[in-house]
Each structure stands twice: as C-alpha cells, then as structure tokens.
C-alpha cells in the first residue's frame, strides 16, 4: 500500500528450518520420536537431514511415510550415509558414541545449507523449533555457532573437575543441541594449538583429534570445546532451558531459565528414556512416543503426562513438575489456537 513500509523478504535459504541428526545402531526409534516432537509443534516448514547407517535408511523412509499427510506436508527429509571427509573413517566412527563425530563434518557435507540446528537423537522439543531458530538472528558478526553450558555450577561440573584438555568457559559446553551458521563456519579461519596461523574447519579437525585423542572422554563434544576455547568470540551461548538434562535436576534444581520459563528442549542423555533412573524424562518420552498424531493434544498427551508425573514426585526431578510442564502446556495452547480457533469477522469466534 502507498506509504506502507515493506518488510525485507526472508532469504530463500532460511525459509526452511534445517534440522540435522545422526543415527546409528539402535537409535532408530529415539530419532523418530525426536522428529515427531519437532513436527508436532513447529510452525514453519522443516527440512530433516538424517545421517544414518545404510541398514537404517529403509526403516526411516518407511516410518516417515506412515505419518498422516497433515504432518508429512510440514517437512521434507533427506537421508545420507555416514561419511568423513578427512582422517580415518573407522576412527571417527568409533569416537565416543557410534557415528556421533559425523556432526563435525556437517559444514563440509551440506554445502548448500546456510544454517541448521543439530540435535542428538535423545532430544525432545517441548516448544516450536521456530523459537530456537530465531536465535540465529541474535548472532553478532563473529558468532557462528551456539550451544549451552555443560553445567551451571562449575564446582560440580565434569569439565571443571576432570578435563585434561582445554574447554570453553568455566564449565565447558554440551553439544547435544547446537545451532550452526554453516556459511560462516566454512569461510572462517580458526585459531588453534597446531600452527600459528588459522586453519579452516575441515583442515583443523583431524590434526586436532590426533593431538588430543589420548585426553578426550566425550569424543566430538570435547573437540568442539577445544575449538571454542581457542575461538570464544565465535560462540553464542544460549541458556540451559534449551538443552535441559538430568544434571539440571538430579543434584537439585540448578537451571534458573527452566524454573522461570519451563523446559524448551529436553535432552535425555545417560539413557534415561530407557531405564527407571529419571522417571520424569522417561514419562515425557513415552507420552510423545505413544501420542496418536491426529488426537487431541490435551486429552492424549498433556493429561496422560500429568498423570505419569504423579508417580515421579519421590524423585528430585519429579519434585519440580512445573519445570517440565510449563512450556509444553503453553506450546499446546498455541497449537490448539492455530488449528481449532477460526476468526470470522470481528465478533464471531468458533
């Protein structure tokens, strides 16, 4: 309209929110539940980049096609083999968890992708990916990746007590949820402990691994900590509610952001979705796993979740149910409003 300010058009590369995950071994179901949580709550279109062993590819394709069309139209998926562009492939594949080191090579493999969100298979989204995607816009001119601290309290954190290699900040980083501006990563020369000058991301990976392989415990996460120790200006640190793990409640509640806003992304590391050590985490996983896509979110997801949480109040994490429920309740209300409430004119609502 005349005199109306036109908003800048979003670059086409950003119209799809790119989500990457690496799945090997017995991680098929866990990965599918993570993708399900992403699709349930997202607003914008998603592009899944699934890196998987050859034996898992047919199962991924089959299971994703079984989802209702109302959800499959919200995403597109690409499945890639496990590949490593430098160094010894078998060494990389066996580093820490099977195939986890693949994430280090995403900037090299996904050359046409500008930015993406990488997550471990044991992650659940309790709010739209759209919200964490917005953090990319908060990067300053030098920042090219974002992660949460490994721990909020250095005195009980793993890196601050046991690490035998350089790590970021006072307590290190957890790489289970990682935003990446791949364009910036590909064009940056990184400071390092190998040579006086900078190295590109791909040039740096294998020599860095060779130098520190006898000192690292958590594989690729340790390498990322070493990289950002030498390049702290390249990292955006997001708060713990975006990567909430058992460590944030099993020693007492120590994630203030989750206490205030609720958990945004749940990270069930330590295998807690599959044992009885942290029943609050297991309850969320099972409820999302068992939710029939087309059912009512409150009746078939939220209310069963509340019921399951009653059985967890004897645990440290179960004593703070509001931390786990606050954000997902808010998210489901928004989803309900978007799908069910239709405004017709100024005075009619159905």
mmCIF file of C-alpha atoms in Angstrom, residues 95-97 103 150 158-159 165 175 215-223:
data_model
loop_
_atom_site.group_PDB
_atom_site.id
_atom_site.type_symbol
_atom_site.label_atom_id
_atom_site.label_comp_id
_atom_site.label_asym_id
_atom_site.label_seq_id
_atom_site.Cartn_x
_atom_site.Cartn_y
_atom_site.Cartn_z
ATOM 1 C CA UNK A 95 34.795 -41.913 18.622
ATOM 2 C CA UNK A 96 32.573 -41.888 21.738
ATOM 3 C CA UNK A 97 29.047 -42.961 20.614
ATOM 4 C CA UNK A 103 28.223 -33.810 13.220
ATOM 5 C CA UNK A 150 27.688 -28.394 30.100
ATOM 6 C CA UNK A 158 32.577 -32.575 34.713
ATOM 7 C CA UNK A 159 34.916 -30.390 32.661
ATOM 8 C CA UNK A 165 42.248 -30.694 27.644
ATOM 9 C CA UNK A 175 26.924 -30.175 22.094
ATOM 10 C CA UNK A 215 42.929 -36.835 26.557
ATOM 11 C CA UNK A 216 39.331 -36.681 25.376
ATOM 12 C CA UNK A 217 36.473 -38.564 27.024
ATOM 13 C CA UNK A 218 33.342 -37.289 25.300
ATOM 14 C CA UNK A 219 34.558 -37.515 21.720
ATOM 15 C CA UNK A 220 33.369 -34.854 19.304
ATOM 16 C CA UNK A 221 31.945 -32.732 22.138
ATOM 17 C CA UNK A 222 35.450 -32.448 23.592
ATOM 18 C CA UNK A 223 36.823 -31.400 20.197
#
